[in-house]
């Protein structure tokens, strides 16, 4: 089964990285879901939760806004501040 390589990064640290089956976040245009094989994308994120669906369970982090980049099943989320993920 395909997976995504995900990195969630705050301005001062790497918060989470690993493999995931899906990533959900709130963009300026609305909620977005990223699955393996998604077309390349660079998006602006607004304040809200980022949910990473991984084999260890769902990881949820709250961001203050930032950017999301998708390229060849690599997802990078960069935010100024991130409240550390907690198992959902």
PDB file of C-alpha atoms in Angstrom:
ATOM      1  CA  UNK A   1       0.000   0.000   0.000  1.00  0.00           C
ATOM      2  CA  UNK A   2       1.258   3.488  -0.820  1.00  0.00           C
ATOM      3  CA  UNK A   3       2.084   5.932   1.909  1.00  0.00           C
ATOM      4  CA  UNK A   4       3.120   9.535   2.418  1.00  0.00           C
ATOM      5  CA  UNK A   5       6.375  10.731   3.962  1.00  0.00           C
ATOM      6  CA  UNK A   6       5.283  13.543   6.272  1.00  0.00           C
ATOM      7  CA  UNK A   7       7.218  16.211   8.157  1.00  0.00           C
ATOM      8  CA  UNK A   8       5.546  18.691  10.504  1.00  0.00           C
ATOM      9  CA  UNK A   9       7.945  21.512  11.313  1.00  0.00           C
ATOM     10  CA  UNK A  10       7.669  24.510  13.649  1.00  0.00           C
ATOM     11  CA  UNK A  11       9.959  27.531  13.352  1.00  0.00           C
ATOM     12  CA  UNK A  12      12.192  26.175  16.128  1.00  0.00           C
ATOM     13  CA  UNK A  13      11.984  22.365  15.801  1.00  0.00           C
ATOM     14  CA  UNK A  14      10.836  19.296  13.865  1.00  0.00           C
ATOM     15  CA  UNK A  15       7.598  18.276  15.589  1.00  0.00           C
ATOM     16  CA  UNK A  16       6.748  15.000  13.846  1.00  0.00           C
ATOM     17  CA  UNK A  17       7.958  12.948  10.913  1.00  0.00           C
ATOM     18  CA  UNK A  18       7.052   9.542   9.595  1.00  0.00           C
ATOM     19  CA  UNK A  19       4.838   7.620   7.225  1.00  0.00           C
ATOM     20  CA  UNK A  20       1.127   8.309   6.941  1.00  0.00           C
ATOM     21  CA  UNK A  21      -1.836   7.192   4.870  1.00  0.00           C
ATOM     22  CA  UNK A  22      -3.530  10.616   4.860  1.00  0.00           C
ATOM     23  CA  UNK A  23      -3.026  14.209   6.012  1.00  0.00           C
ATOM     24  CA  UNK A  24      -5.840  16.702   6.662  1.00  0.00           C
ATOM     25  CA  UNK A  25      -5.429  20.431   7.198  1.00  0.00           C
ATOM     26  CA  UNK A  26      -7.311  23.714   6.822  1.00  0.00           C
ATOM     27  CA  UNK A  27      -6.203  25.812   3.881  1.00  0.00           C
ATOM     28  CA  UNK A  28      -7.251  29.329   2.968  1.00  0.00           C
ATOM     29  CA  UNK A  29      -9.693  27.732   0.466  1.00  0.00           C
ATOM     30  CA  UNK A  30     -11.120  25.150   2.892  1.00  0.00           C
ATOM     31  CA  UNK A  31     -10.229  21.770   4.378  1.00  0.00           C
ATOM     32  CA  UNK A  32      -7.860  19.683   2.295  1.00  0.00           C
ATOM     33  CA  UNK A  33      -7.051  15.981   2.424  1.00  0.00           C
ATOM     34  CA  UNK A  34      -3.826  14.593   1.005  1.00  0.00           C
ATOM     35  CA  UNK A  35      -3.600  10.933  -0.047  1.00  0.00           C
ATOM     36  CA  UNK A  36      -0.737   9.059  -1.732  1.00  0.00           C
ATOM     37  CA  UNK A  37      -0.479  10.044  -5.399  1.00  0.00           C
ATOM     38  CA  UNK A  38      -1.768  13.594  -4.809  1.00  0.00           C
ATOM     39  CA  UNK A  39      -0.715  16.115  -7.444  1.00  0.00           C
ATOM     40  CA  UNK A  40       2.032  18.562  -6.435  1.00  0.00           C
ATOM     41  CA  UNK A  41       0.682  21.398  -4.342  1.00  0.00           C
ATOM     42  CA  UNK A  42       1.847  24.439  -2.420  1.00  0.00           C
ATOM     43  CA  UNK A  43      -0.873  25.815  -0.161  1.00  0.00           C
ATOM     44  CA  UNK A  44      -1.394  28.387   2.553  1.00  0.00           C
ATOM     45  CA  UNK A  45      -2.732  26.963   5.813  1.00  0.00           C
ATOM     46  CA  UNK A  46      -4.849  28.831   8.327  1.00  0.00           C
ATOM     47  CA  UNK A  47      -5.123  28.368  12.079  1.00  0.00           C
ATOM     48  CA  UNK A  48      -6.547  24.993  13.005  1.00  0.00           C
ATOM     49  CA  UNK A  49      -5.786  21.314  13.409  1.00  0.00           C
ATOM     50  CA  UNK A  50      -3.545  19.194  11.222  1.00  0.00           C
ATOM     51  CA  UNK A  51      -4.454  15.505  11.422  1.00  0.00           C
ATOM     52  CA  UNK A  52      -1.930  12.885  10.331  1.00  0.00           C
ATOM     53  CA  UNK A  53      -3.326   9.370   9.893  1.00  0.00           C
ATOM     54  CA  UNK A  54      -0.443   6.968  10.586  1.00  0.00           C
ATOM     55  CA  UNK A  55       0.030   3.321  11.557  1.00  0.00           C
ATOM     56  CA  UNK A  56       0.522   4.444  15.184  1.00  0.00           C
ATOM     57  CA  UNK A  57      -2.911   6.121  15.129  1.00  0.00           C
ATOM     58  CA  UNK A  58      -4.059   9.622  14.350  1.00  0.00           C
ATOM     59  CA  UNK A  59      -1.678  12.424  15.325  1.00  0.00           C
ATOM     60  CA  UNK A  60      -3.319  15.820  15.816  1.00  0.00           C
ATOM     61  CA  UNK A  61      -1.466  19.123  16.103  1.00  0.00           C
ATOM     62  CA  UNK A  62      -2.798  22.670  16.242  1.00  0.00           C
ATOM     63  CA  UNK A  63      -1.004  25.247  14.118  1.00  0.00           C
ATOM     64  CA  UNK A  64      -1.323  29.005  13.878  1.00  0.00           C
ATOM     65  CA  UNK A  65      -1.097  28.960  10.086  1.00  0.00           C
ATOM     66  CA  UNK A  66       1.684  28.189   7.653  1.00  0.00           C
ATOM     67  CA  UNK A  67       2.378  26.337   4.431  1.00  0.00           C
ATOM     68  CA  UNK A  68       1.826  22.847   3.078  1.00  0.00           C
ATOM     69  CA  UNK A  69       3.938  21.387   0.282  1.00  0.00           C
ATOM     70  CA  UNK A  70       3.162  18.132  -1.544  1.00  0.00           C
ATOM     71  CA  UNK A  71       5.568  16.603  -4.063  1.00  0.00           C
ATOM     72  CA  UNK A  72       5.930  12.903  -5.012  1.00  0.00           C
ATOM     73  CA  UNK A  73       4.233  11.597  -1.820  1.00  0.00           C
ATOM     74  CA  UNK A  74       6.362  13.900   0.365  1.00  0.00           C
ATOM     75  CA  UNK A  75       4.289  16.252   2.514  1.00  0.00           C
ATOM     76  CA  UNK A  76       5.934  19.081   4.434  1.00  0.00           C
ATOM     77  CA  UNK A  77       3.947  21.303   6.771  1.00  0.00           C
ATOM     78  CA  UNK A  78       5.699  24.408   8.112  1.00  0.00           C
ATOM     79  CA  UNK A  79       4.153  26.644  10.774  1.00  0.00           C
ATOM     80  CA  UNK A  80       5.401  29.388  13.082  1.00  0.00           C
ATOM     81  CA  UNK A  81       3.995  27.642  16.163  1.00  0.00           C
ATOM     82  CA  UNK A  82       2.785  24.078  16.596  1.00  0.00           C
ATOM     83  CA  UNK A  83       1.200  22.594  19.682  1.00  0.00           C
ATOM     84  CA  UNK A  84       2.718  19.114  19.886  1.00  0.00           C
ATOM     85  CA  UNK A  85       0.710  16.220  18.490  1.00  0.00           C
ATOM     86  CA  UNK A  86      -1.318  14.083  20.840  1.00  0.00           C
ATOM     87  CA  UNK A  87      -2.785  10.676  20.035  1.00  0.00           C
ATOM     88  CA  UNK A  88      -6.401  11.011  19.012  1.00  0.00           C
TER      89      UNK A  88
END
